[in-house]
Amino acid sequence: NAGVTQTPKFRVLKTGQSMTLLCAQDMNHEYMYWYRQDPGMGLRLIHYSVGEGTTAKGEVPDGYNVSRLKKQNFLLGLESAAPSQTSVYFCASRDTAYTEAFFGQGTRLTVV
Amino acid sequence: KNEVEQSPQNLTAQEGEFITINCSYSVGISALHWLQQHPGGGIVSLFMLSSGKKKHGRLIATINIQEKHSSLHITASHPRDSAVYICAGGGKTIQGAQKLVFGQGTRLTINP
């Protein structure tokens, strides 16, 4: 009954450090998405994937990379963190392009 | 101007009141999603609708495609309904994935 699980839930990074956020879903969904949520702004799409082995850029991809080596996992990487990447990150998955979206609990990232 | 606009941005009401949150969109969409986010929590999908009305417990969502408008109603509101409510329009399909366009959210506070 897990749905979409994100790890870690909280992280503080120093500028220039790298990290990987993991999104795991157990619903066999094809479509997975990474969003960031900032105060006063709606969720913005960073990268997405339409299936295992595929990735594509969203609205705000700069500074991030992604990989979808396994269908159930979608990884978001920050190679050299910047303070502008301080945000809450949400992963979501959908069975098809037009069905309900399931979201994770979010990862609160602070870059100092 | 955002493609998806919600009103009001903030709403405070007393327990038991009937609540209405509005969502207007300027883009062509195939479906409208209503999401709920509790403070510090994840995002939960409440409804996805493309026409008419849907009901789940005390929550009702309606959509008027011609007027590009949707409403979320809460009957007999309760303090546990306090959350941010987000509407999102399912718009264009790009590279096989439908892009969701999010409103900025409505922060609802229900006082006992």
PDB file of N, CA, C and O in Angstrom, chain A residues 2-6 23-24 27 29 33-35 43 89-94 100-106, chain B residues 33-37 41-46 86 88 100 102:
ATOM      1  N   ALA A   2       2.128   1.177  -0.490  1.00  0.00           N
ATOM      2  CA  ALA A   2       3.045   2.294  -0.324  1.00  0.00           C
ATOM      3  C   ALA A   2       2.735   3.419  -1.300  1.00  0.00           C
ATOM      4  O   ALA A   2       2.803   4.577  -0.947  1.00  0.00           O
ATOM      5  N   GLY A   3       2.408   3.132  -2.563  1.00  0.00           N
ATOM      6  CA  GLY A   3       2.159   4.191  -3.524  1.00  0.00           C
ATOM      7  C   GLY A   3       3.465   4.743  -4.046  1.00  0.00           C
ATOM      8  O   GLY A   3       4.258   4.052  -4.664  1.00  0.00           O
ATOM      9  N   VAL A   4       3.698   6.043  -3.793  1.00  0.00           N
ATOM     10  CA  VAL A   4       4.906   6.722  -4.233  1.00  0.00           C
ATOM     11  C   VAL A   4       5.713   7.110  -2.998  1.00  0.00           C
ATOM     12  O   VAL A   4       5.192   7.789  -2.115  1.00  0.00           O
ATOM     13  N   THR A   5       6.945   6.663  -2.943  1.00  0.00           N
ATOM     14  CA  THR A   5       7.812   6.926  -1.792  1.00  0.00           C
ATOM     15  C   THR A   5       9.029   7.714  -2.227  1.00  0.00           C
ATOM     16  O   THR A   5       9.715   7.343  -3.181  1.00  0.00           O
ATOM     17  N   GLN A   6       9.287   8.797  -1.509  1.00  0.00           N
ATOM     18  CA  GLN A   6      10.455   9.620  -1.788  1.00  0.00           C
ATOM     19  C   GLN A   6      11.455   9.518  -0.649  1.00  0.00           C
ATOM     20  O   GLN A   6      11.068   9.526   0.521  1.00  0.00           O
ATOM     21  N   CYS A  23      12.807   8.411  -6.089  1.00  0.00           N
ATOM     22  CA  CYS A  23      11.355   8.236  -6.118  1.00  0.00           C
ATOM     23  C   CYS A  23      11.079   6.794  -6.513  1.00  0.00           C
ATOM     24  O   CYS A  23      11.570   6.326  -7.551  1.00  0.00           O
ATOM     25  N   ALA A  24      10.309   6.111  -5.700  1.00  0.00           N
ATOM     26  CA  ALA A  24       9.955   4.725  -5.984  1.00  0.00           C
ATOM     27  C   ALA A  24       8.445   4.568  -5.952  1.00  0.00           C
ATOM     28  O   ALA A  24       7.792   5.034  -5.022  1.00  0.00           O
ATOM     29  N   MET A  27       3.172   0.828  -8.223  1.00  0.00           N
ATOM     30  CA  MET A  27       1.902   0.686  -8.935  1.00  0.00           C
ATOM     31  C   MET A  27       2.096   0.307 -10.398  1.00  0.00           C
ATOM     32  O   MET A  27       1.135   0.310 -11.169  1.00  0.00           O
ATOM     33  N   HIS A  29       3.391   2.024 -12.716  1.00  0.00           N
ATOM     34  CA  HIS A  29       3.055   3.151 -13.585  1.00  0.00           C
ATOM     35  C   HIS A  29       4.158   3.417 -14.599  1.00  0.00           C
ATOM     36  O   HIS A  29       5.344   3.286 -14.306  1.00  0.00           O
ATOM     37  N   TYR A  33       7.251  11.782 -12.802  1.00  0.00           N
ATOM     38  CA  TYR A  33       7.523  13.213 -12.906  1.00  0.00           C
ATOM     39  C   TYR A  33       8.267  13.701 -11.661  1.00  0.00           C
ATOM     40  O   TYR A  33       8.014  13.226 -10.559  1.00  0.00           O
ATOM     41  N   TRP A  34       9.127  14.687 -11.856  1.00  0.00           N
ATOM     42  CA  TRP A  34       9.723  15.420 -10.745  1.00  0.00           C
ATOM     43  C   TRP A  34       9.290  16.882 -10.847  1.00  0.00           C
ATOM     44  O   TRP A  34       9.444  17.516 -11.900  1.00  0.00           O
ATOM     45  N   TYR A  35       8.758  17.417  -9.722  1.00  0.00           N
ATOM     46  CA  TYR A  35       8.335  18.807  -9.641  1.00  0.00           C
ATOM     47  C   TYR A  35       9.084  19.478  -8.492  1.00  0.00           C
ATOM     48  O   TYR A  35       9.499  18.834  -7.539  1.00  0.00           O
ATOM     49  N   LEU A  43       3.371  24.256  -8.658  1.00  0.00           N
ATOM     50  CA  LEU A  43       4.346  23.205  -8.927  1.00  0.00           C
ATOM     51  C   LEU A  43       4.893  23.363 -10.342  1.00  0.00           C
ATOM     52  O   LEU A  43       4.142  23.616 -11.285  1.00  0.00           O
ATOM     53  N   TYR A  89      10.647  19.220  -3.198  1.00  0.00           N
ATOM     54  CA  TYR A  89      10.597  18.436  -4.426  1.00  0.00           C
ATOM     55  C   TYR A  89       9.553  17.335  -4.290  1.00  0.00           C
ATOM     56  O   TYR A  89       9.515  16.614  -3.295  1.00  0.00           O
ATOM     57  N   PHE A  90       8.715  17.223  -5.301  1.00  0.00           N
ATOM     58  CA  PHE A  90       7.678  16.187  -5.322  1.00  0.00           C
ATOM     59  C   PHE A  90       7.851  15.310  -6.542  1.00  0.00           C
ATOM     60  O   PHE A  90       8.095  15.783  -7.650  1.00  0.00           O
ATOM     61  N   CYS A  91       7.692  14.047  -6.309  1.00  0.00           N
ATOM     62  CA  CYS A  91       7.646  13.072  -7.381  1.00  0.00           C
ATOM     63  C   CYS A  91       6.196  12.645  -7.570  1.00  0.00           C
ATOM     64  O   CYS A  91       5.407  12.618  -6.611  1.00  0.00           O
ATOM     65  N   ALA A  92       5.827  12.339  -8.793  1.00  0.00           N
ATOM     66  CA  ALA A  92       4.475  11.864  -9.073  1.00  0.00           C
ATOM     67  C   ALA A  92       4.543  10.769 -10.123  1.00  0.00           C
ATOM     68  O   ALA A  92       5.486  10.702 -10.916  1.00  0.00           O
ATOM     69  N   SER A  93       3.540   9.916 -10.124  1.00  0.00           N
ATOM     70  CA  SER A  93       3.454   8.887 -11.159  1.00  0.00           C
ATOM     71  C   SER A  93       2.015   8.777 -11.654  1.00  0.00           C
ATOM     72  O   SER A  93       1.059   9.119 -10.941  1.00  0.00           O
ATOM     73  N   ARG A  94       1.882   8.335 -12.896  1.00  0.00           N
ATOM     74  CA  ARG A  94       0.563   8.133 -13.501  1.00  0.00           C
ATOM     75  C   ARG A  94       0.607   6.843 -14.304  1.00  0.00           C
ATOM     76  O   ARG A  94       1.637   6.511 -14.910  1.00  0.00           O
ATOM     77  N   GLU A 100      -5.241   9.687 -13.164  1.00  0.00           N
ATOM     78  CA  GLU A 100      -4.971  10.346 -11.894  1.00  0.00           C
ATOM     79  C   GLU A 100      -3.476  10.309 -11.581  1.00  0.00           C
ATOM     80  O   GLU A 100      -2.792   9.325 -11.866  1.00  0.00           O
ATOM     81  N   ALA A 101      -2.998  11.403 -10.985  1.00  0.00           N
ATOM     82  CA  ALA A 101      -1.598  11.469 -10.579  1.00  0.00           C
ATOM     83  C   ALA A 101      -1.466  11.125  -9.105  1.00  0.00           C
ATOM     84  O   ALA A 101      -2.268  11.571  -8.283  1.00  0.00           O
ATOM     85  N   PHE A 102      -0.464  10.336  -8.763  1.00  0.00           N
ATOM     86  CA  PHE A 102      -0.164   9.977  -7.376  1.00  0.00           C
ATOM     87  C   PHE A 102       1.155  10.640  -7.005  1.00  0.00           C
ATOM     88  O   PHE A 102       2.149  10.499  -7.717  1.00  0.00           O
ATOM     89  N   PHE A 103       1.151  11.328  -5.872  1.00  0.00           N
ATOM     90  CA  PHE A 103       2.314  12.095  -5.453  1.00  0.00           C
ATOM     91  C   PHE A 103       2.983  11.471  -4.241  1.00  0.00           C
ATOM     92  O   PHE A 103       2.332  10.812  -3.416  1.00  0.00           O
ATOM     93  N   GLY A 104       4.269  11.709  -4.121  1.00  0.00           N
ATOM     94  CA  GLY A 104       5.003  11.322  -2.927  1.00  0.00           C
ATOM     95  C   GLY A 104       4.833  12.353  -1.831  1.00  0.00           C
ATOM     96  O   GLY A 104       4.130  13.349  -1.994  1.00  0.00           O
ATOM     97  N   GLN A 105       5.501  12.107  -0.694  1.00  0.00           N
ATOM     98  CA  GLN A 105       5.377  12.973   0.472  1.00  0.00           C
ATOM     99  C   GLN A 105       6.230  14.229   0.373  1.00  0.00           C
ATOM    100  O   GLN A 105       6.113  15.129   1.194  1.00  0.00           O
ATOM    101  N   GLY A 106       7.109  14.283  -0.608  1.00  0.00           N
ATOM    102  CA  GLY A 106       7.941  15.470  -0.762  1.00  0.00           C
ATOM    103  C   GLY A 106       9.293  15.335  -0.089  1.00  0.00           C
ATOM    104  O   GLY A 106       9.444  14.607   0.899  1.00  0.00           O
TER     105      GLY A 106
ATOM    106  N   HIS B  33      -7.690  18.464 -12.366  1.00  0.00           N
ATOM    107  CA  HIS B  33      -7.365  17.722 -11.153  1.00  0.00           C
ATOM    108  C   HIS B  33      -7.504  18.643  -9.938  1.00  0.00           C
ATOM    109  O   HIS B  33      -7.092  19.814  -9.992  1.00  0.00           O
ATOM    110  N   TRP B  34      -8.062  18.120  -8.867  1.00  0.00           N
ATOM    111  CA  TRP B  34      -8.044  18.801  -7.578  1.00  0.00           C
ATOM    112  C   TRP B  34      -7.176  17.990  -6.623  1.00  0.00           C
ATOM    113  O   TRP B  34      -7.342  16.770  -6.488  1.00  0.00           O
ATOM    114  N   LEU B  35      -6.242  18.704  -5.965  1.00  0.00           N
ATOM    115  CA  LEU B  35      -5.278  18.074  -5.071  1.00  0.00           C
ATOM    116  C   LEU B  35      -5.364  18.719  -3.702  1.00  0.00           C
ATOM    117  O   LEU B  35      -5.758  19.886  -3.579  1.00  0.00           O
ATOM    118  N   GLN B  36      -4.971  17.970  -2.678  1.00  0.00           N
ATOM    119  CA  GLN B  36      -4.965  18.473  -1.313  1.00  0.00           C
ATOM    120  C   GLN B  36      -3.564  18.295  -0.718  1.00  0.00           C
ATOM    121  O   GLN B  36      -2.954  17.235  -0.877  1.00  0.00           O
ATOM    122  N   GLN B  37      -3.092  19.341  -0.042  1.00  0.00           N
ATOM    123  CA  GLN B  37      -1.776  19.280   0.593  1.00  0.00           C
ATOM    124  C   GLN B  37      -1.892  19.795   2.018  1.00  0.00           C
ATOM    125  O   GLN B  37      -2.124  20.978   2.243  1.00  0.00           O
ATOM    126  N   GLY B  41       3.010  18.237   4.522  1.00  0.00           N
ATOM    127  CA  GLY B  41       2.692  16.894   4.062  1.00  0.00           C
ATOM    128  C   GLY B  41       2.776  16.736   2.565  1.00  0.00           C
ATOM    129  O   GLY B  41       3.100  17.669   1.833  1.00  0.00           O
ATOM    130  N   GLY B  42       2.465  15.547   2.137  1.00  0.00           N
ATOM    131  CA  GLY B  42       2.473  15.246   0.724  1.00  0.00           C
ATOM    132  C   GLY B  42       1.218  15.753   0.037  1.00  0.00           C
ATOM    133  O   GLY B  42       0.358  16.403   0.637  1.00  0.00           O
ATOM    134  N   ILE B  43       1.131  15.460  -1.226  1.00  0.00           N
ATOM    135  CA  ILE B  43       0.003  15.899  -2.047  1.00  0.00           C
ATOM    136  C   ILE B  43      -0.858  14.686  -2.351  1.00  0.00           C
ATOM    137  O   ILE B  43      -0.348  13.639  -2.764  1.00  0.00           O
ATOM    138  N   VAL B  44      -2.156  14.858  -2.156  1.00  0.00           N
ATOM    139  CA  VAL B  44      -3.099  13.768  -2.386  1.00  0.00           C
ATOM    140  C   VAL B  44      -4.074  14.186  -3.470  1.00  0.00           C
ATOM    141  O   VAL B  44      -4.587  15.306  -3.458  1.00  0.00           O
ATOM    142  N   SER B  45      -4.321  13.300  -4.403  1.00  0.00           N
ATOM    143  CA  SER B  45      -5.286  13.577  -5.459  1.00  0.00           C
ATOM    144  C   SER B  45      -6.695  13.381  -4.914  1.00  0.00           C
ATOM    145  O   SER B  45      -7.011  12.343  -4.335  1.00  0.00           O
ATOM    146  N   LEU B  46      -7.542  14.397  -5.082  1.00  0.00           N
ATOM    147  CA  LEU B  46      -8.926  14.313  -4.632  1.00  0.00           C
ATOM    148  C   LEU B  46      -9.848  13.900  -5.776  1.00  0.00           C
ATOM    149  O   LEU B  46     -10.685  13.013  -5.622  1.00  0.00           O
ATOM    150  N   ILE B  86      -5.172  22.556  -4.414  1.00  0.00           N
ATOM    151  CA  ILE B  86      -4.522  22.926  -5.676  1.00  0.00           C
ATOM    152  C   ILE B  86      -5.322  22.368  -6.837  1.00  0.00           C
ATOM    153  O   ILE B  86      -5.715  21.191  -6.824  1.00  0.00           O
ATOM    154  N   ALA B  88      -5.220  21.694 -11.016  1.00  0.00           N
ATOM    155  CA  ALA B  88      -4.255  21.518 -12.093  1.00  0.00           C
ATOM    156  C   ALA B  88      -4.988  21.078 -13.347  1.00  0.00           C
ATOM    157  O   ALA B  88      -5.833  20.181 -13.297  1.00  0.00           O
ATOM    158  N   LEU B 100       0.785  18.832 -16.788  1.00  0.00           N
ATOM    159  CA  LEU B 100      -0.165  19.400 -15.846  1.00  0.00           C
ATOM    160  C   LEU B 100       0.245  20.832 -15.556  1.00  0.00           C
ATOM    161  O   LEU B 100       1.400  21.110 -15.255  1.00  0.00           O
ATOM    162  N   PHE B 102      -0.396  23.858 -12.995  1.00  0.00           N
ATOM    163  CA  PHE B 102      -0.895  23.973 -11.628  1.00  0.00           C
ATOM    164  C   PHE B 102      -1.272  25.402 -11.269  1.00  0.00           C
ATOM    165  O   PHE B 102      -0.594  26.358 -11.673  1.00  0.00           O
TER     166      PHE B 102
END
